[in-house]
Each structure stands twice: as C-alpha cells, then as structure tokens.
Coordinates of C-alpha atoms (C1' of nucleotides) in Angstrom, one line a residue:
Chain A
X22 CA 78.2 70.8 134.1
X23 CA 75.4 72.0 131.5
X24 CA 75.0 75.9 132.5
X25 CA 72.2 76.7 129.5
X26 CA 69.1 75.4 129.5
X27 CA 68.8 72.5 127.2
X28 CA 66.5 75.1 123.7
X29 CA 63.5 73.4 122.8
X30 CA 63.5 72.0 119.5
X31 CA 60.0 72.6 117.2
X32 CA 59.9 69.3 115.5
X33 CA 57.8 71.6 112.9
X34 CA 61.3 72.7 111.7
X35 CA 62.2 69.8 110.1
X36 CA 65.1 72.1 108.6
X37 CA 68.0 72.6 111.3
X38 CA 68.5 75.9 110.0
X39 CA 66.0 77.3 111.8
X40 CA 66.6 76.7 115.3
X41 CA 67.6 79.6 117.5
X42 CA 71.2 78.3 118.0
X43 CA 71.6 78.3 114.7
X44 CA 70.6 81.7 114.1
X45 CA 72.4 83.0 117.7
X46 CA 75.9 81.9 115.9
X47 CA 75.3 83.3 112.7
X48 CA 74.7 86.4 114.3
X49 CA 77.7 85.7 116.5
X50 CA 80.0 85.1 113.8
X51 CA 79.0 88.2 111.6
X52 CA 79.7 90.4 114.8
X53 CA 82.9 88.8 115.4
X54 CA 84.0 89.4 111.7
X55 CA 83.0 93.2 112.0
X56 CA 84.8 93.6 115.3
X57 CA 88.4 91.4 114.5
X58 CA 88.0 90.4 111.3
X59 CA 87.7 87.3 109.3
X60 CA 91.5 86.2 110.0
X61 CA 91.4 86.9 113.3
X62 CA 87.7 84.9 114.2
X63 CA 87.9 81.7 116.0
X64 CA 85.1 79.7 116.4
X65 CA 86.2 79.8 120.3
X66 CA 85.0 83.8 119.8
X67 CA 82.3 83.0 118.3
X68 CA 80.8 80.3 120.2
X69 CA 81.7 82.2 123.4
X70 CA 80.0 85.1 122.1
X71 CA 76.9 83.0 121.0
X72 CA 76.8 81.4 125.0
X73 CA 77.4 78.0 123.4
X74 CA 80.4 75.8 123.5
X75 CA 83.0 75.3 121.2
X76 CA 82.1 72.1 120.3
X77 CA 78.9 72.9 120.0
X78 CA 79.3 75.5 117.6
X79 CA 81.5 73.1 115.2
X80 CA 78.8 69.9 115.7
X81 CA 76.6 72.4 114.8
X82 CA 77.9 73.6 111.7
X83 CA 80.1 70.8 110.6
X84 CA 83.3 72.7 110.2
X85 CA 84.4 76.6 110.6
X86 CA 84.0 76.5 107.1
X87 CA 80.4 75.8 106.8
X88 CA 79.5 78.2 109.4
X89 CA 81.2 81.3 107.7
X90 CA 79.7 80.1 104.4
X91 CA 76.2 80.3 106.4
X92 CA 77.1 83.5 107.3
X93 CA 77.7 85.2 104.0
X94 CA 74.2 83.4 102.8
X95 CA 72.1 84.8 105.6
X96 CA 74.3 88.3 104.5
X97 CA 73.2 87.6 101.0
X98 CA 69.6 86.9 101.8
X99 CA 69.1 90.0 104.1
X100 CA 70.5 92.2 101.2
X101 CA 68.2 90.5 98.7
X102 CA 64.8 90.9 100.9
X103 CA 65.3 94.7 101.5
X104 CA 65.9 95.2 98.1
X105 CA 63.3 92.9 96.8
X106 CA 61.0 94.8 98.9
X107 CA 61.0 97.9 97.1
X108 CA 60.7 95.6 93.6
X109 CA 57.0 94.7 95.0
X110 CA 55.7 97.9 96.3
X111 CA 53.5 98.8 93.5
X112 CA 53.3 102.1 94.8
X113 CA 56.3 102.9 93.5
X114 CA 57.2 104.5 89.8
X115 CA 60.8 103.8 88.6
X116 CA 62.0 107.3 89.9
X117 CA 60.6 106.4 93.0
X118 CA 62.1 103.0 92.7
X119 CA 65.4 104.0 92.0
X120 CA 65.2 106.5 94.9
X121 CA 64.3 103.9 97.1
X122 CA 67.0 101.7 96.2
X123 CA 69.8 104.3 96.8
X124 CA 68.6 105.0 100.1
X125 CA 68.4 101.1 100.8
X126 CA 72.2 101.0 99.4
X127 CA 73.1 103.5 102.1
X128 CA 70.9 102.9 104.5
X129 CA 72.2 102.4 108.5
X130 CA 71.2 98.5 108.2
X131 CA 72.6 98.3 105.0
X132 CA 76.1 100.7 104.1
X133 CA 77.3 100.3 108.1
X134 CA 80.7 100.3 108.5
X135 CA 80.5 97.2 110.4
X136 CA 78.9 95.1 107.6
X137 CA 80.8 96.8 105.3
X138 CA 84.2 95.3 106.4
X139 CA 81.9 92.1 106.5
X140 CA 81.3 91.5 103.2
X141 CA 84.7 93.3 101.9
X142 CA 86.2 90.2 104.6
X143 CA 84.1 87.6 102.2
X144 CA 85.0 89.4 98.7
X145 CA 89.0 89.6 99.5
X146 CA 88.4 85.5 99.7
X147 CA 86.3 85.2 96.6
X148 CA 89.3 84.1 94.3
X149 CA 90.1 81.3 96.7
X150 CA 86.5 80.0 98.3
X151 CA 84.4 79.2 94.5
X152 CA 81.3 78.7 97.1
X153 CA 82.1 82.1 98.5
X154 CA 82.4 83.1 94.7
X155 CA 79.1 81.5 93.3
X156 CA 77.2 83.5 95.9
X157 CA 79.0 87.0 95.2
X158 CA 78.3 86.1 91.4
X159 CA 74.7 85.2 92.1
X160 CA 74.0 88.1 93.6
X161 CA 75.8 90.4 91.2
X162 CA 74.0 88.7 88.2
X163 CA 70.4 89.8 90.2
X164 CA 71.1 93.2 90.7
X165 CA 72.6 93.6 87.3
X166 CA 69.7 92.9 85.7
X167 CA 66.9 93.7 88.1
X168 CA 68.3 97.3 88.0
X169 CA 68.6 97.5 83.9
X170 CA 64.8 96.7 83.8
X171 CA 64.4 99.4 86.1
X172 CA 66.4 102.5 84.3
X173 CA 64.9 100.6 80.6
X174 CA 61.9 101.7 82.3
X175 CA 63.2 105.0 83.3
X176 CA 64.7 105.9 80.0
X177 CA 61.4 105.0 78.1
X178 CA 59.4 107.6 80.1
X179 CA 62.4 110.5 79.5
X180 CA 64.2 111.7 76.4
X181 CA 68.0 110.2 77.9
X182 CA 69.0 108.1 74.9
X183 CA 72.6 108.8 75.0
X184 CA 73.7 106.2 78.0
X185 CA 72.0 102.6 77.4
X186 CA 70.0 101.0 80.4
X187 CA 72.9 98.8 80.8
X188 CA 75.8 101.6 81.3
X189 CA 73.5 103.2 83.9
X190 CA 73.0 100.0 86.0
X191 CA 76.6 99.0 85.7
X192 CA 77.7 102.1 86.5
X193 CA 75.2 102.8 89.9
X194 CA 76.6 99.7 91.2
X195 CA 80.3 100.1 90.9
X196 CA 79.7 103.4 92.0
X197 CA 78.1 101.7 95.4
X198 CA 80.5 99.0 95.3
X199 CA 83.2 101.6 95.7
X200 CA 81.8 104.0 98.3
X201 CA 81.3 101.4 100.4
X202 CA 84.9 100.4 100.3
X203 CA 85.2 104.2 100.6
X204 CA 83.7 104.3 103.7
X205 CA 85.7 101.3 105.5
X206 CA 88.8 103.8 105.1
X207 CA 86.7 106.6 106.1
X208 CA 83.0 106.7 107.2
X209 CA 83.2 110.7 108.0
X210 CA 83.9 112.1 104.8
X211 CA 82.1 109.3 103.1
X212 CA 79.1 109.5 105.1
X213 CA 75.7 108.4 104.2
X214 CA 74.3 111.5 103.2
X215 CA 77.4 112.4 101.0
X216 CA 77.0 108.9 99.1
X217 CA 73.6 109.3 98.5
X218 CA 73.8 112.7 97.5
X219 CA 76.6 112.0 94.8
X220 CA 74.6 109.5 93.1
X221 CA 71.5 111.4 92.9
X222 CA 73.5 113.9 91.4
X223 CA 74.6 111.6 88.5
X224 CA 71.0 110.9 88.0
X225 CA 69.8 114.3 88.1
X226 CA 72.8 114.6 85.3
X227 CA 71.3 111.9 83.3
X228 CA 67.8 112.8 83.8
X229 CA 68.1 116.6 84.1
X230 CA 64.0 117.2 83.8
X231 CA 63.6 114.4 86.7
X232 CA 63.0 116.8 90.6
X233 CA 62.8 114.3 92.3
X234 CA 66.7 113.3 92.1
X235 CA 67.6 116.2 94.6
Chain B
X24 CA 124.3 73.4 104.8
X25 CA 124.2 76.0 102.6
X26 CA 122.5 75.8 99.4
X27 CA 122.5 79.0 98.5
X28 CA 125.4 81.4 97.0
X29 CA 125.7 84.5 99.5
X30 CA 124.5 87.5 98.4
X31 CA 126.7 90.6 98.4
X32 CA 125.6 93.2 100.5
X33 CA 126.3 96.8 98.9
X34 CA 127.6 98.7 101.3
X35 CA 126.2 102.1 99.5
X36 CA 122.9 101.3 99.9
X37 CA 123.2 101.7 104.1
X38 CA 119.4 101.4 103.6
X39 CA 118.7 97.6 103.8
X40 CA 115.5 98.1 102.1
X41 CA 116.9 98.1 98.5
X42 CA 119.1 94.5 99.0
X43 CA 118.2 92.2 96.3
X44 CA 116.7 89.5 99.4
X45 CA 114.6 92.4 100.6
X46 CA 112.7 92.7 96.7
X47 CA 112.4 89.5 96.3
X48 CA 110.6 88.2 99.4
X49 CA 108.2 91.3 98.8
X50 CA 107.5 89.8 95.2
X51 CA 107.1 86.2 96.6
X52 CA 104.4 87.8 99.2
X53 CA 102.7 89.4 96.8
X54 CA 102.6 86.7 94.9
X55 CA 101.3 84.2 97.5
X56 CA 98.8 86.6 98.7
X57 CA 97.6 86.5 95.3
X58 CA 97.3 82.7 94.6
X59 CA 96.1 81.5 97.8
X60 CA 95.0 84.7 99.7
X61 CA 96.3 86.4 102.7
X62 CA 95.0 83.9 105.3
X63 CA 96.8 81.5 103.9
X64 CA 99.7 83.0 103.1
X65 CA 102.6 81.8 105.4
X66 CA 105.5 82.3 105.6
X67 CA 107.2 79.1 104.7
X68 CA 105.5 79.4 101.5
X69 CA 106.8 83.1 100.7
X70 CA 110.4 82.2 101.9
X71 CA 110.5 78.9 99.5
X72 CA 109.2 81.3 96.9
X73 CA 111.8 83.7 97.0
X74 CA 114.5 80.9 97.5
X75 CA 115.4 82.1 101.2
X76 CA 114.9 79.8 104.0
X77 CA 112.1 80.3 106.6
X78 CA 114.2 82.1 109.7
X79 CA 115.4 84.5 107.1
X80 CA 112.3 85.7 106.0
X81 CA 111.5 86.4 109.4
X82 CA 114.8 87.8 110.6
X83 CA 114.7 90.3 108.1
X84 CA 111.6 92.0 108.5
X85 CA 111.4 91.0 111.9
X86 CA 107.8 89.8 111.7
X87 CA 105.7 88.5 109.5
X88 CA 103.0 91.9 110.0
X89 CA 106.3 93.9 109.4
X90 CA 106.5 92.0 105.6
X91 CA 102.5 91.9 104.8
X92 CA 103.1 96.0 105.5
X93 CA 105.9 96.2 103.7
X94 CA 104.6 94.7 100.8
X95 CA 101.3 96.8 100.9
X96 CA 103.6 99.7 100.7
X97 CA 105.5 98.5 97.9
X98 CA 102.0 97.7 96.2
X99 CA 100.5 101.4 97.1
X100 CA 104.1 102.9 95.8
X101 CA 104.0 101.3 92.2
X102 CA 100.4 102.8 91.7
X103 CA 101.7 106.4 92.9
X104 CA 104.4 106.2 90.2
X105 CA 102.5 105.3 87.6
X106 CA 100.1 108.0 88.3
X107 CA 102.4 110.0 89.0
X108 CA 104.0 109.8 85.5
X109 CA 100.8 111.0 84.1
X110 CA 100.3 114.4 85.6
X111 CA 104.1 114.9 85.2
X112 CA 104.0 114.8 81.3
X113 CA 103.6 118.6 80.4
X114 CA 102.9 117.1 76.8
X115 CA 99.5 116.1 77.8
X116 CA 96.2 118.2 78.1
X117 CA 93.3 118.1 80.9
X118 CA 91.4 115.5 78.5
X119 CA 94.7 113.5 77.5
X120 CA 95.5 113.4 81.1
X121 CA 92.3 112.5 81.8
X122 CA 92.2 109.5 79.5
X123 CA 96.1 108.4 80.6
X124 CA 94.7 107.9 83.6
X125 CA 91.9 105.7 82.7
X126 CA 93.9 103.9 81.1
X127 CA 96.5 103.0 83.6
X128 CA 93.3 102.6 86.1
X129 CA 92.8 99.4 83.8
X130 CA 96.2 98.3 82.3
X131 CA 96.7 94.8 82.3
X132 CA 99.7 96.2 84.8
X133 CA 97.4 97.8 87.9
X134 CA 94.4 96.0 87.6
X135 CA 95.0 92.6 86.9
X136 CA 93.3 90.1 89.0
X137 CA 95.7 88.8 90.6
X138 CA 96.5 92.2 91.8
X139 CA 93.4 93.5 92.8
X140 CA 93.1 90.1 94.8
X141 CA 96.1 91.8 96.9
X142 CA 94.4 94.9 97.2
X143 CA 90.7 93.6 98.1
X144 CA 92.6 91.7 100.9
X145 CA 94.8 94.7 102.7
X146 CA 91.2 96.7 102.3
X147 CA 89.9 93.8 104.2
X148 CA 92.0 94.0 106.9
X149 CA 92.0 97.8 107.6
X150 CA 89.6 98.3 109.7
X151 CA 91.3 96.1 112.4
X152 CA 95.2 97.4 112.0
X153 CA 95.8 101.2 111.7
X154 CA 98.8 100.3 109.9
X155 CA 97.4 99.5 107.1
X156 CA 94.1 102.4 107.3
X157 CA 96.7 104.9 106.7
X158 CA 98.3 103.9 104.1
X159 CA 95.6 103.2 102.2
X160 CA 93.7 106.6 103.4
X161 CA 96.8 108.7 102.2
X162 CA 96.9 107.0 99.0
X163 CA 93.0 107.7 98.8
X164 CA 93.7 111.5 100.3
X165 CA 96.5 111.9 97.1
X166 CA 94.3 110.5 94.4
X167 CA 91.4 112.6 95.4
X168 CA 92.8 115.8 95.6
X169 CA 95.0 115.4 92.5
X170 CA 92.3 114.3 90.3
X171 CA 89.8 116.9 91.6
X172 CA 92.2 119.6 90.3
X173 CA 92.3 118.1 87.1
X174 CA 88.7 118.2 86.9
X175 CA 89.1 121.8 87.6
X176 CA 91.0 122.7 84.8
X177 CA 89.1 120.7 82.3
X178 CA 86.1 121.8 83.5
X179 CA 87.2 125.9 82.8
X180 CA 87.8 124.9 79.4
X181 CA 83.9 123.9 78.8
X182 CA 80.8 124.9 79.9
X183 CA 80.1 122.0 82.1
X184 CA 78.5 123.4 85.0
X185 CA 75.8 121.3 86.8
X186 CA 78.8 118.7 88.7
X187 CA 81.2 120.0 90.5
X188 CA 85.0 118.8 90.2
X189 CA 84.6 117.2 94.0
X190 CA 81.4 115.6 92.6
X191 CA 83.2 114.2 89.2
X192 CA 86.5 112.8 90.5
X193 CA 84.6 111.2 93.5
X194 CA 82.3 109.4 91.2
X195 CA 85.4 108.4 88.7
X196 CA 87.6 106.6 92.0
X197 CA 84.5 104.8 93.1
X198 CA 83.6 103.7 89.6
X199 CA 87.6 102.8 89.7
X200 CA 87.2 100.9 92.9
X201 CA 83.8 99.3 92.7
X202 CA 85.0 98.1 89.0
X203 CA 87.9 96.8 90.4
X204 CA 85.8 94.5 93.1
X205 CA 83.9 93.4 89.9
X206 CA 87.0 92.2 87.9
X207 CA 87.6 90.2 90.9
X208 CA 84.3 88.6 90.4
X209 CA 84.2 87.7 86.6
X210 CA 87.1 89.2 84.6
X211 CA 85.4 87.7 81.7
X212 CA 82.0 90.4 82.1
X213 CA 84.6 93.0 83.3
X214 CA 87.4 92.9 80.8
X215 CA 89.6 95.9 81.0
X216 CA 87.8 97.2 77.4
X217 CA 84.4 97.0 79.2
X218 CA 85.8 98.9 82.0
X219 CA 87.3 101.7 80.4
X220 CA 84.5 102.1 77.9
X221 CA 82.2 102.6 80.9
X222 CA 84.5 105.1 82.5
X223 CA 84.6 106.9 79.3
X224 CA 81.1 106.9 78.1
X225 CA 80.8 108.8 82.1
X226 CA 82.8 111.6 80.6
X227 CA 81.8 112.1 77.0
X228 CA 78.2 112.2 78.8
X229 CA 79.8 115.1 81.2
X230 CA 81.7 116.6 78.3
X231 CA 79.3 116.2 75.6
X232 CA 81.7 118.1 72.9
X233 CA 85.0 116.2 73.5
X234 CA 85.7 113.6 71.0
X235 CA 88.1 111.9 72.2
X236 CA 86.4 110.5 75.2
X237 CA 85.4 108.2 72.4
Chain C
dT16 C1' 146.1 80.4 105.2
dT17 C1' 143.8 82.1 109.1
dT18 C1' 140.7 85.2 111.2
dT19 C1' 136.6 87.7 111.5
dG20 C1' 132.1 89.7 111.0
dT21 C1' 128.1 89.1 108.5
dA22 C1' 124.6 86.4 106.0
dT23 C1' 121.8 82.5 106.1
dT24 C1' 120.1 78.2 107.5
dG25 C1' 117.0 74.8 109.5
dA26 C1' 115.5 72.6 113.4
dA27 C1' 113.3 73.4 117.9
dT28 C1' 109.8 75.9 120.4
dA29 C1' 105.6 77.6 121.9
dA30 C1' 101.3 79.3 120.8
dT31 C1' 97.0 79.1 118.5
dC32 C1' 93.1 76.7 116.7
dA33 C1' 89.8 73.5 114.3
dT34 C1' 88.0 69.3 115.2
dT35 C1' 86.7 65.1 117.8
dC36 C1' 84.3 62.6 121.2
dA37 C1' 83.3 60.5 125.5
dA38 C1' 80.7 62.2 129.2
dT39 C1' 76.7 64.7 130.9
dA40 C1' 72.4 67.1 130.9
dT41 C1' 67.6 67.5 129.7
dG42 C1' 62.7 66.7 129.1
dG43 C1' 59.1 64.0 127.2
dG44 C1' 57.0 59.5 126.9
dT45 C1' 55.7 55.4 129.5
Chain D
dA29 C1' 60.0 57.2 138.7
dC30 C1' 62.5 55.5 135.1
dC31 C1' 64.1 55.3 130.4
dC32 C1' 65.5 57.0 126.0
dA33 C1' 66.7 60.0 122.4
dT34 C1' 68.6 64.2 121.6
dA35 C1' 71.2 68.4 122.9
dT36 C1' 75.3 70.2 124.7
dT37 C1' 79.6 70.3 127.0
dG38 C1' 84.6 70.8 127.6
dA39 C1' 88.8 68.7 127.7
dA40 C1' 92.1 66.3 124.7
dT41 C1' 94.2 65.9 120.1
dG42 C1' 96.7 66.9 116.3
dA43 C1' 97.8 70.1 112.8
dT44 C1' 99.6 74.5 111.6
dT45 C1' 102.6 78.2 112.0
dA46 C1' 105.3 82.5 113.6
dT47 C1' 109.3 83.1 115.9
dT48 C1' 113.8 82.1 117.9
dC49 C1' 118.5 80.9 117.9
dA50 C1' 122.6 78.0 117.8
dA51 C1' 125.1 76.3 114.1
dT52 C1' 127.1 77.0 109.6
dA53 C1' 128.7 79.2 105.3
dC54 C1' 130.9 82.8 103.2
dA55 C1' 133.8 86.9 101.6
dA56 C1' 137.0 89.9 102.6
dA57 C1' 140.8 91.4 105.4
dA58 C1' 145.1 90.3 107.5

DNA sequence: TTTTGTATTGAATAATCATTCAATATGGGT
DNA sequence: ACCCATATTGAATGATTATTCAATACAAAA
C-alpha cells in the first residue's frame, strides 16, 4: 500500500540532488545525529523520520554511507554561505567584518548545541572516513586563509605588529573550534554571549585603540 | 583448549581493577578505538588484541559500555597525573609552570594523533550518555579552576591588567582543545612546534616583559 | 594424586541493521 | 481508458556483533 503521495519530479532538475526527498532526508539525518548520535542512527530512524521508507531512503542514497557523507556537505555548504555572506557585504570594514564573523561563529543557527555534536559526530570519524577528511580539510584551508586576509587588512590600518596575520587567524579559530566543543559538555557556562565576549576581549587586547571590540 | 598460560590473580590487590588482564584489554581498546574508530571498534577485535578470548572481555567488564567507560577513565586519569605533576613541583615559578604545561598540552605523549582520535570520539558521544558528560565535565571543571589560579598568581607579579585570569585560562583550554581538533586534521600544518609556538606567542603578547615565553 | 574453586575459552544465541528487490502505486501521454 | 516509465514500498536476506554459558584448563590445597 503506497500511503504518500507519489512527489512530483521537476524534470528542470536534471540534478537528483535537488528533489524534496532528497533534501527531507538530509534534514532527517542531521536531526537524528543531534538527537542519538551518529552510532546510534539507522537509516530505519532516519527514513521514518523523513515519512519515507527504508528502502527508499537507501535507493535514494546508494548506501548509509553516501547519505551521511551528503549530510556533512550540505553541513559544510550552510557554514560556508553564512560566512561568505559577510565576505560580500561591502558595507562592511574589517572591524566590522570580524565582528560579524564572531557573531556568525556563535550565532543560534550556527554554535547550537545540536549541530555542534553534529559536526564533532563527523570530526571523531575524520581519521577513518578520507572523504569525511577532504571536506573538514577543505573547509579548514578556506577559513584559514579567508580570515588572514581579513586581520592583514586589520593590522595594516592599526599599529599591532607584534602578532602576524597568520597567528591571529590561527588562533581565532582554534579558539572557536574549542568553545564549541566547550559547549557540547556544557552550553550554560559556555553560552553564546560568554564565547563571544571572550573573543572580543582577545581582540580588544590586540587592538587596544579598536571600540568597537566591546 | 586453552592456549593461553593462566594468569595469577594477586590476592592483595582485592580490587580487580589492577589485574594485569584488566590493563591490557584497556590498552587494546584504546588502541582499536584509535586505528579504526569507536564505531568500529568491537569487541572481537580488542579481545584478539589483548590476547584474551571474546567471552572474557565481556565477562570482565560485564559489557562492552562498561570497557569503552572504563577506558575513557583511564584515558582522562593519565592527563590528570601528568598535570598534576606540574603544579606539584615547588621548584617551578607561575611562568615555568605555565610553560610545563604547554608543553605537556603538546608532548608527543598527550597529544598524539592517535590519541586525540580517542578523545574527539568519547567528546562525540557525550551528549547521548551521561556517563561519559561527567567525566569529561569534571576533568574540564579541574583544569579550569586550577589553571585560573595560576593565572592569578602570575598575573600579581606584572602589571597585566586588561584580561582577567577567568578570561586567560579559558582562552588557553580552548586554544588547547580547538588545536587539538586541528592535529586531528593535518598533523603536518599542526606539528606539536607550531602548536606550542602559538600558545606561547598568546602569552608573551599578555606578558609583554617575560622572556621566556620565547 | 585427587579435589576444588577460579580463570578462561569458544561456540551458540539473539538482536540489530544495511541492503536488495519484487511488487505496487502514480500520473502523464496517447 | 489504457499504457508506460518512474517513484516508492516493505518484507526478506545476510552480515555483523554483543552477550551468554556450558565446557575446559589450571594452580593450589589436601
């Protein structure tokens, strides 16, 4: 017995990707992780939590496999448009810019605990999954640099000479890296407000003439 | 039939915890959890690496959640002593104490990648068993408060001001953390060097007078 | 040597799950 | 109204794995 309505497929999407199913497990699957875990998601979870069937879900998606690997992508792509955003807006100068980007970093969408134990799910496989590992890297690589043209921009407009544009960046996102793990163990004391508010503080150290690092 | 030799029990250790079979199926889970990751570790595959069979692994610890804990707690014990160590040597100042610690933070001992890989995947998992939460929130509870003293006292003898100890030794254990995470992603970028030279280069920016944060 | 209690084995069990696929549903074209 | 191509189902399959437990090995005591 077929319960769902048979989804219209737009034959303008010659790309599979984009069909609604597609996107209704992704979502499924990135839920489930949050809530059990990436040991403890089936693809019976996930498909029930999508309304599909189980077979559905792996015809779908080829294997398990494939469909968590879509999972961290569309994870990786979400992170990369918000952040990209604030790269464009013309508006901005590189205080503003690095502002922006902290509150991004710890943002509700972004730094939620839920999303958090997400990716920390995909990193903890990173040494055995290389596709899991390219896309981490990838991302990394981005950010690294993307962020040292920012504070070389930053330093040329100040008189900080002491840290180089590369220490800065390196050290803003291990610093994020690790109060996000911080707030898997404990999202009160490390709440979004606290996080933000200790790395504007090591800006304002940097950049002690700079008001706008609060 | 019996391959192996029995091993003598010693009946002063009444604690079972200390038998020679107990150690060693801890080291083979670390171990496994380190080469092929905690999903797939099994435990076939940690008995035949500590030379015990299969039922034995599981008869003595009773489950195979009761040896993953077991092992985290070994894991989490090992970094409290060698911590520990540090702020117990009266020969050592604030700074020297300061710079012991880095460098245990990133000995070849503590943060290898193998063993971070162990780490990444308990942090994983502790949002979905309490279990492991608190052990890795007192461990984070310890670290915290011990190193924000420290701060304290290095911070009376200069005339750093503007960051408060809190402030400072919650920056340095995310740095620690968030580094960590990025060893796991190319040990190559983040060599141990690298790391510590960033984590220094913090300090000597706080404490602009000490030398030896070289 | 024989007995006895404990340590250890390894094969059987039962549960869980990814994957497969034959059967069915659907909706547009004719 | 019928056909056809595609979408979707759901039950069956086979692989993996934690856990159990009856059988065996062993060391020390008698």
């Amino acid at each position: 017995m077929n319960i769902n309505p048979k989804k219209i497929s737009n034959p303008q999407l010659k790309e599979q990707e984009f069909s609604i199913n597609h996107q209704k497990l992704i979502d499924a699957t990135i839920e489930t992780i949050a809530k059990r875990g990436l040991a403890d998601t089936t693809i019976a979870q996930v498909a029930k939590k999508a309304m599909v069937s189980q077979g559905y879900a792996n015809f779908r998606f080829k294997s398990k496999e494939n469909l968590l690997l879509s999972s961290l992508k569309f994870l990786s792509d979400e992170y990369k448009n918000s952040w990209q955003r604030i790269f464009e807006d013309n508006n901005l100068d590189p205080v503003g810019r690095v502002i922006k980007i902290i509150e991004n970093d710890f943002s509700s969408k972004i730094a939620s605990r839920n999303k958090i134990a997400v990716w920390v799910s995909f990193y903890s496989e990173v040494k055995f999954r290389p596709s899991y590992l390219t896309i981490c890297q990838k991302q990394d690589e981005i950010y690294s640099s993307q962020m040292e043209k920012l504070i070389k921009e930053l330093n040329f407009l100040t008189d900080q000479t002491f840290l180089t544009p590369r220490e800065i960046s390196e050290t803003y996102l291990s610093m994020v890296d690790g109060l996000w793990q911080r707030i898997l163990f404990d999202p009160k004391m490390y709440s979004h407000v606290f996080c933000k508010g200790l790395i504007k503080k090591y800006f304002k150290n940097i950049y002690t003439d700079e008001k706008r690092f609060v």
